Short mmCIF file of N, CA and C in Angstrom, two decimals:
data_model
loop_
_atom_site.label_atom_id
_atom_site.label_comp_id
_atom_site.label_asym_id
_atom_site.label_seq_id
_atom_site.Cartn_x
_atom_site.Cartn_y
_atom_site.Cartn_z
N UNK A 896 120.53 83.44 110.58
CA UNK A 896 120.53 84.37 109.25
C UNK A 896 120.93 85.57 109.53
N UNK A 897 119.55 86.47 110.06
CA UNK A 897 120.10 87.85 110.07
C UNK A 897 121.30 88.37 111.10
N UNK A 898 121.98 87.94 111.73
CA UNK A 898 123.06 87.78 112.98
C UNK A 898 124.17 87.79 111.87
N UNK A 899 124.04 86.91 111.09
CA UNK A 899 125.54 86.47 110.14
C UNK A 899 125.23 87.46 109.65
N UNK A 900 123.93 87.64 108.82
CA UNK A 900 124.17 88.80 107.50
C UNK A 900 124.68 90.58 108.12
N UNK A 901 124.09 90.61 109.14
CA UNK A 901 124.78 92.33 109.73
C UNK A 901 125.93 91.81 109.65
N UNK A 902 126.56 90.93 110.74
CA UNK A 902 127.89 90.95 111.34
C UNK A 902 128.35 91.04 110.24
N UNK A 903 128.91 90.43 108.77
CA UNK A 903 129.51 90.55 107.50
C UNK A 903 128.87 91.83 106.30
N UNK A 904 127.78 92.54 107.26
CA UNK A 904 127.60 93.56 105.87
C UNK A 904 126.53 93.18 104.56
N UNK A 905 125.92 91.96 105.32
CA UNK A 905 125.12 91.37 103.79
C UNK A 905 123.70 91.56 104.26
N UNK A 906 122.85 91.68 103.16
CA UNK A 906 121.02 92.09 104.02
C UNK A 906 120.52 90.11 103.38
N UNK A 907 119.99 90.14 104.40
CA UNK A 907 119.27 88.76 103.75
C UNK A 907 117.96 89.15 104.26
N UNK A 908 116.96 88.90 103.20
CA UNK A 908 114.96 88.40 103.43
C UNK A 908 115.05 87.11 103.64
N UNK A 909 114.48 86.74 104.93
CA UNK A 909 113.90 85.31 104.49
C UNK A 909 112.42 85.48 104.06
N UNK A 910 111.50 84.04 103.46
CA UNK A 910 109.86 84.88 103.19
C UNK A 910 109.48 83.13 103.99
N UNK A 911 108.15 83.19 104.75
CA UNK A 911 107.89 81.93 104.77
C UNK A 911 106.65 82.19 103.89
N UNK A 912 106.59 81.38 102.60
CA UNK A 912 105.42 81.14 101.46
C UNK A 912 103.54 80.84 102.15
N UNK A 913 104.20 79.85 103.36
CA UNK A 913 102.85 79.63 103.79
C UNK A 913 102.66 80.14 105.43
N UNK A 914 102.70 81.45 105.30
CA UNK A 914 102.73 81.67 107.05
C UNK A 914 101.49 80.91 108.05
N UNK A 915 100.39 80.61 107.40
CA UNK A 915 99.60 79.68 108.41
C UNK A 915 100.27 78.76 109.14
N UNK A 916 100.60 78.05 108.48
CA UNK A 916 101.44 76.92 109.43
C UNK A 916 102.92 77.63 110.46
N UNK A 917 102.99 78.79 109.64
CA UNK A 917 103.97 79.18 110.88
C UNK A 917 103.37 80.71 111.62
N UNK A 918 102.58 80.08 112.65
CA UNK A 918 102.05 81.21 113.91
C UNK A 918 103.11 82.18 113.86
N UNK A 919 104.58 81.89 114.83
CA UNK A 919 105.17 83.21 115.47
C UNK A 919 105.84 84.00 114.51
N UNK A 920 105.71 83.37 112.65
CA UNK A 920 106.93 84.44 112.20
C UNK A 920 105.89 85.96 111.69
N UNK A 921 106.58 86.58 112.72
CA UNK A 921 106.40 88.31 111.76
C UNK A 921 107.91 88.66 110.14
N UNK A 922 108.83 87.66 109.93
CA UNK A 922 109.06 88.60 108.64
C UNK A 922 107.95 88.44 107.63
N UNK A 923 108.57 88.77 106.38
CA UNK A 923 107.70 88.54 105.09
C UNK A 923 107.43 87.49 104.50
N UNK A 924 106.46 87.43 103.67
CA UNK A 924 105.69 85.99 103.94
C UNK A 924 105.06 86.38 102.10
N UNK A 925 105.40 85.15 101.41
CA UNK A 925 104.74 84.89 100.25
C UNK A 925 106.65 84.06 99.07
N UNK A 926 105.88 84.13 98.25
CA UNK A 926 107.54 83.09 97.00
C UNK A 926 108.75 83.72 96.70
N UNK A 927 109.79 83.32 97.19
CA UNK A 927 110.61 83.66 97.02
C UNK A 927 110.32 85.12 95.61
N UNK A 928 110.71 84.13 94.55
CA UNK A 928 110.26 84.93 93.55
C UNK A 928 109.84 86.28 93.04
N UNK A 929 109.23 86.15 93.91
CA UNK A 929 107.16 87.88 93.95
C UNK A 929 108.27 88.41 94.70
N UNK A 930 109.64 88.54 95.23
CA UNK A 930 110.51 89.79 95.91
C UNK A 930 110.92 90.31 93.95
N UNK A 931 110.56 89.99 93.25
CA UNK A 931 111.48 89.92 91.82
C UNK A 931 110.09 90.76 91.31
N UNK A 932 109.63 90.34 90.97
CA UNK A 932 108.28 91.47 89.64
C UNK A 932 108.73 92.51 89.84
N UNK A 933 108.33 92.65 88.75
CA UNK A 933 108.35 94.20 88.33
C UNK A 933 107.12 94.81 89.33
N UNK A 934 105.99 94.59 89.84
CA UNK A 934 105.77 95.99 90.70
C UNK A 934 106.21 95.93 92.00
N UNK A 935 106.75 94.76 92.54
CA UNK A 935 107.64 94.75 93.80
C UNK A 935 108.49 94.91 93.78
N UNK A 936 109.51 95.38 92.57
CA UNK A 936 110.99 95.96 92.62
C UNK A 936 111.34 96.74 92.98
N UNK A 937 110.10 98.16 93.75
CA UNK A 937 110.21 99.57 93.91
C UNK A 937 110.75 99.42 95.61
N UNK A 938 109.52 98.53 96.08
CA UNK A 938 109.83 97.99 97.20
C UNK A 938 111.11 97.65 97.70
N UNK A 939 112.18 96.42 97.18
CA UNK A 939 112.90 95.99 97.42
C UNK A 939 113.64 96.92 97.24
N UNK A 940 113.47 97.57 96.18
CA UNK A 940 115.07 98.64 96.00
C UNK A 940 114.79 99.78 97.04
N UNK A 941 113.88 100.22 97.74
CA UNK A 941 113.58 101.04 98.66
C UNK A 941 114.18 100.24 100.30
N UNK A 942 113.68 99.25 100.22
CA UNK A 942 115.15 97.84 101.19
C UNK A 942 116.07 98.07 101.32
N UNK A 943 116.38 98.38 100.11
CA UNK A 943 117.98 97.75 100.04
C UNK A 943 118.65 99.35 99.92
N UNK A 944 117.97 100.97 99.85
CA UNK A 944 118.18 101.53 100.38
C UNK A 944 119.27 101.83 98.49
N UNK A 945 118.39 101.45 97.34
CA UNK A 945 119.09 102.04 96.56
C UNK A 945 117.76 103.13 96.00
N UNK A 946 118.49 103.21 94.29
CA UNK A 946 117.40 104.26 93.89
C UNK A 946 116.43 103.49 92.58
N UNK A 947 115.55 104.04 92.15
CA UNK A 947 115.09 103.80 91.52
C UNK A 947 115.24 103.12 90.39
N UNK A 948 114.59 101.53 90.05
CA UNK A 948 115.91 101.56 88.71
C UNK A 948 117.11 100.32 88.84
N UNK A 949 117.66 100.97 90.49
CA UNK A 949 118.65 100.36 91.07
C UNK A 949 119.76 99.18 91.13
N UNK A 950 118.33 98.46 91.03
CA UNK A 950 118.51 96.89 91.66
C UNK A 950 119.20 96.55 90.06
N UNK A 951 120.56 96.16 90.07
CA UNK A 951 120.78 95.55 88.68
C UNK A 951 122.24 95.15 89.30
N UNK A 952 122.79 93.98 88.33
CA UNK A 952 124.55 93.66 89.20
C UNK A 952 125.06 94.92 89.54
N UNK A 953 125.01 95.89 88.98
CA UNK A 953 125.73 96.85 89.61
C UNK A 953 126.25 97.09 91.17
N UNK A 954 124.92 96.39 91.78
CA UNK A 954 124.47 97.09 92.61
C UNK A 954 124.27 95.87 93.83
N UNK A 955 124.01 94.45 92.97
CA UNK A 955 123.27 93.83 94.06
C UNK A 955 123.91 92.69 93.44
N UNK A 956 123.82 91.03 94.72
CA UNK A 956 124.43 89.33 94.09
C UNK A 956 123.52 89.57 94.35
N UNK A 957 122.84 88.38 93.94
CA UNK A 957 121.92 87.68 94.44
C UNK A 957 122.37 86.14 95.12
N UNK A 958 122.15 85.37 95.86
CA UNK A 958 122.13 84.52 95.84
C UNK A 958 120.41 83.83 96.87
N UNK A 959 119.82 82.78 96.17
CA UNK A 959 118.74 82.24 96.15
C UNK A 959 119.00 80.87 96.75
N UNK A 960 117.69 80.43 97.38
CA UNK A 960 117.73 79.21 97.00
C UNK A 960 116.58 78.75 97.44
N UNK A 961 116.22 77.42 97.31
CA UNK A 961 114.65 76.98 97.77
C UNK A 961 114.49 75.76 96.32
N UNK A 962 113.02 75.61 96.23
CA UNK A 962 112.87 74.44 94.69
C UNK A 962 113.61 75.20 93.85
N UNK A 963 113.06 74.21 92.81
CA UNK A 963 113.66 74.05 91.16
C UNK A 963 113.19 75.97 91.16
N UNK A 964 111.53 75.35 90.92
CA UNK A 964 111.10 76.22 90.72
C UNK A 964 110.87 77.88 91.47
N UNK A 965 111.23 78.06 92.21
CA UNK A 965 112.03 78.78 92.52
C UNK A 965 112.89 79.63 92.18
N UNK A 966 113.73 78.82 91.89
CA UNK A 966 115.24 79.23 92.03
C UNK A 966 115.28 79.40 89.60
N UNK A 967 114.22 78.78 88.83
CA UNK A 967 113.40 79.17 88.08
C UNK A 967 113.00 80.66 87.54
N UNK A 968 111.97 81.13 88.65
CA UNK A 968 111.38 81.95 88.73
C UNK A 968 112.18 83.11 89.11
N UNK A 969 113.06 83.36 89.37
CA UNK A 969 114.08 83.97 90.12
C UNK A 969 114.93 84.80 89.09
N UNK A 970 115.04 83.33 88.61
CA UNK A 970 116.71 83.37 87.91
C UNK A 970 115.95 84.27 86.08
N UNK A 971 114.30 83.46 85.79
CA UNK A 971 113.54 84.00 84.65
C UNK A 971 113.51 85.62 85.33
N UNK A 972 112.76 86.23 86.37
CA UNK A 972 112.63 87.61 86.71
C UNK A 972 113.95 88.70 86.42
N UNK A 973 114.50 87.65 86.92
CA UNK A 973 116.25 88.55 86.83
C UNK A 973 117.04 88.49 86.05
N UNK A 974 116.49 87.76 84.42
CA UNK A 974 117.60 87.88 83.47
C UNK A 974 116.81 89.62 82.78
N UNK A 975 115.42 90.25 83.71
CA UNK A 975 115.31 91.34 82.08
C UNK A 975 115.74 92.68 83.65
N UNK A 976 117.03 92.53 84.56
CA UNK A 976 117.10 92.99 84.96
C UNK A 976 118.74 92.82 84.89
N UNK A 977 119.64 91.84 83.83
CA UNK A 977 120.42 91.87 83.38
C UNK A 977 121.34 90.78 84.23
N UNK A 978 120.85 90.21 85.32
CA UNK A 978 121.30 89.33 86.43
C UNK A 978 122.30 87.89 85.73
N UNK A 979 123.20 87.91 86.24
CA UNK A 979 123.70 86.65 85.24
C UNK A 979 124.36 85.52 86.17
N UNK A 980 123.26 83.93 85.36
CA UNK A 980 123.58 83.33 86.56
C UNK A 980 124.99 82.38 86.37
N UNK A 981 125.40 82.01 87.39
CA UNK A 981 126.65 81.19 87.64
C UNK A 981 126.72 80.62 86.71
N UNK A 982 125.91 79.18 86.64
CA UNK A 982 125.68 78.41 85.97
C UNK A 982 126.27 77.83 84.59
N UNK A 983 126.83 77.65 84.59
CA UNK A 983 127.70 77.02 83.14
C UNK A 983 126.69 77.32 81.90
N UNK A 984 126.52 75.76 82.46
CA UNK A 984 125.35 75.35 80.92
C UNK A 984 124.57 76.13 80.86
N UNK A 985 123.73 77.29 81.46
CA UNK A 985 122.53 78.41 81.11
C UNK A 985 123.41 79.55 80.56
N UNK A 986 124.75 79.79 80.95
CA UNK A 986 125.33 81.11 80.86
C UNK A 986 125.92 80.46 79.27
N UNK A 987 126.13 79.45 78.91
CA UNK A 987 126.59 78.85 77.26
C UNK A 987 124.89 79.50 76.38
N UNK A 988 124.11 78.59 76.81
CA UNK A 988 122.73 79.06 76.54
C UNK A 988 122.19 80.18 76.16
N UNK A 989 122.88 80.85 77.59
CA UNK A 989 121.90 82.31 76.97
C UNK A 989 122.97 83.35 76.20
N UNK A 990 124.25 82.85 75.34
CA UNK A 990 125.54 83.47 74.80
C UNK A 990 126.17 84.15 75.93
N UNK A 991 126.41 83.73 77.09
CA UNK A 991 126.89 84.92 77.73
C UNK A 991 128.57 84.37 77.96
N UNK A 992 129.38 85.81 77.26
CA UNK A 992 130.38 85.07 77.47
C UNK A 992 131.25 84.42 79.26
N UNK A 993 131.75 83.51 79.09
CA UNK A 993 132.67 83.16 80.53
C UNK A 993 133.24 83.93 80.74
N UNK A 994 133.48 85.41 80.26
CA UNK A 994 134.70 85.89 81.16
C UNK A 994 133.34 87.50 81.89
N UNK A 995 132.19 87.26 81.52
CA UNK A 995 131.14 87.41 82.17
C UNK A 995 131.14 87.45 83.68
N UNK A 996 131.23 88.58 84.78
CA UNK A 996 130.96 88.49 85.73
C UNK A 996 129.24 88.40 86.34
N UNK A 997 129.63 87.33 87.13
CA UNK A 997 127.94 86.35 87.75
C UNK A 997 127.06 86.81 88.36
N UNK A 998 126.38 87.16 88.45
CA UNK A 998 125.84 88.10 89.97
C UNK A 998 123.93 87.53 89.98
N UNK A 999 124.16 85.92 90.18
CA UNK A 999 122.73 85.59 90.87
C UNK A 999 123.44 83.90 90.71
N UNK A 1000 123.38 83.55 92.17
CA UNK A 1000 123.75 82.61 92.24
C UNK A 1000 122.43 81.33 92.54
N UNK A 1001 122.63 79.99 92.71
CA UNK A 1001 122.04 79.36 94.05
C UNK A 1001 122.35 78.18 93.79
N UNK A 1002 121.78 77.25 94.62
CA UNK A 1002 122.37 75.33 94.75
C UNK A 1002 121.74 74.88 93.13
N UNK A 1003 123.02 74.27 93.11
CA UNK A 1003 123.41 73.50 92.17
C UNK A 1003 122.75 72.07 92.90
N UNK A 1004 122.04 70.92 92.85
CA UNK A 1004 121.71 70.02 93.58
C UNK A 1004 121.77 68.06 92.17
N UNK A 1005 121.77 68.43 90.81
CA UNK A 1005 122.31 68.03 90.24
C UNK A 1005 122.53 68.37 88.98
N UNK A 1006 122.56 68.11 87.95
CA UNK A 1006 123.16 68.19 86.39
C UNK A 1006 122.26 69.07 86.48
N UNK A 1007 120.87 68.78 85.90
CA UNK A 1007 119.67 69.09 85.12
C UNK A 1007 119.75 70.44 86.15
N UNK A 1008 119.62 71.03 84.39
CA UNK A 1008 119.90 72.14 84.92
C UNK A 1008 117.65 73.37 85.39
N UNK A 1009 118.16 74.18 85.92
CA UNK A 1009 116.69 75.04 86.39
C UNK A 1009 115.65 75.08 85.46
N UNK A 1010 116.58 75.52 83.57
CA UNK A 1010 116.07 76.09 83.23
C UNK A 1010 116.02 75.04 82.35
N UNK A 1011 115.25 74.62 81.16
CA UNK A 1011 115.37 73.87 79.85
C UNK A 1011 116.41 73.87 79.23
N UNK A 1012 117.57 73.74 78.66
CA UNK A 1012 118.18 74.97 77.79
C UNK A 1012 118.50 74.30 76.56
N UNK A 1013 117.63 72.87 76.18
CA UNK A 1013 117.15 72.20 75.58
C UNK A 1013 116.27 72.92 74.07
N UNK A 1014 115.71 73.39 74.72
CA UNK A 1014 113.99 73.88 74.47
C UNK A 1014 114.44 75.91 73.87
N UNK A 1015 114.32 75.98 72.21
CA UNK A 1015 114.11 76.71 71.79
C UNK A 1015 113.39 78.19 72.59
N UNK A 1016 111.79 77.59 72.71
CA UNK A 1016 111.34 78.17 73.21
C UNK A 1016 111.30 79.32 74.40
N UNK A 1017 112.54 78.17 74.93
CA UNK A 1017 113.08 78.50 76.75
C UNK A 1017 113.45 79.65 76.69
N UNK A 1018 114.50 79.37 76.04
CA UNK A 1018 115.86 80.17 75.87
C UNK A 1018 116.22 80.57 75.18
N UNK A 1019 115.55 80.82 73.53
CA UNK A 1019 115.45 82.43 72.82
C UNK A 1019 114.79 83.62 73.51
N UNK A 1020 113.68 83.52 74.00
CA UNK A 1020 113.11 85.10 74.43
C UNK A 1020 114.32 85.60 75.23
N UNK A 1021 114.53 84.37 76.69
CA UNK A 1021 115.70 85.12 77.70
C UNK A 1021 116.77 85.36 76.80
N UNK A 1022 117.70 84.49 76.47
CA UNK A 1022 118.54 85.27 75.60
C UNK A 1022 118.17 85.94 74.83
N UNK A 1023 118.06 86.40 73.76
CA UNK A 1023 117.16 87.68 73.76
C UNK A 1023 117.18 89.22 74.31
N UNK A 1024 116.53 88.41 75.67
CA UNK A 1024 116.70 90.26 76.87
C UNK A 1024 117.39 89.93 76.64
N UNK A 1025 118.19 89.13 77.66
CA UNK A 1025 119.86 89.26 77.89
C UNK A 1025 120.76 89.95 77.38
N UNK A 1026 120.49 89.38 76.58
CA UNK A 1026 121.47 90.55 74.60
C UNK A 1026 121.30 91.46 75.24
N UNK A 1027 119.76 91.39 74.70
CA UNK A 1027 119.52 93.37 74.94
C UNK A 1027 119.93 94.05 75.48
N UNK A 1028 120.04 93.65 76.56
CA UNK A 1028 120.30 94.05 77.83
C UNK A 1028 121.64 94.51 77.90
N UNK A 1029 122.31 93.51 77.82
CA UNK A 1029 124.08 93.15 77.94
C UNK A 1029 124.81 94.89 77.09
N UNK A 1030 124.01 94.21 75.41
CA UNK A 1030 124.80 95.56 74.74
C UNK A 1030 124.21 97.15 74.87
N UNK A 1031 123.36 97.21 75.62
CA UNK A 1031 122.83 98.30 75.74
C UNK A 1031 124.40 98.88 77.54
N UNK A 1032 124.34 97.83 78.45
CA UNK A 1032 125.34 98.28 79.18
C UNK A 1032 126.27 98.47 79.49
N UNK A 1033 127.50 99.24 80.71
CA UNK A 1033 129.01 99.42 80.37
C UNK A 1033 129.10 98.03 80.82
N UNK A 1034 130.17 97.33 80.41
CA UNK A 1034 130.91 96.21 80.78
C UNK A 1034 130.58 95.70 81.97
N UNK A 1035 130.71 94.53 82.61
CA UNK A 1035 131.26 94.14 83.91
C UNK A 1035 131.93 94.17 84.82
N UNK A 1036 131.91 94.64 86.00
CA UNK A 1036 132.65 95.06 87.17
C UNK A 1036 133.65 93.86 86.90
N UNK A 1037 135.17 94.21 87.11
CA UNK A 1037 135.93 92.99 87.04
C UNK A 1037 135.42 92.32 88.56
#
């Protein structure tokens, strides 16, 4: 994956969440969603060669794979950076217009969304946060 990423101008960070089970692993460790914790984002930006607070949809597109909880964790964290999920059911629940450019992609194994789109307790805070960010950002790139 590293060679393919480099050959195509992509950046790939693989991580192992249980490093004690993979004794020869020398890469990143920990859960994928931890890359996007606010206290870890400066290190991610540094590794990507981005300015402080530069990890936004203007400079990055994210493809995450893993368990549903991992995908959900990444989605919730990246809402605060104005990343827009590609899944229509989630975009609709968050009030994101169809013409907005998706910047967060993940595997869709079944029809059940990675977040509970029918729960106001889940959706309303996320919708408020992404709508507030979208209102202060320039229009999405084509």
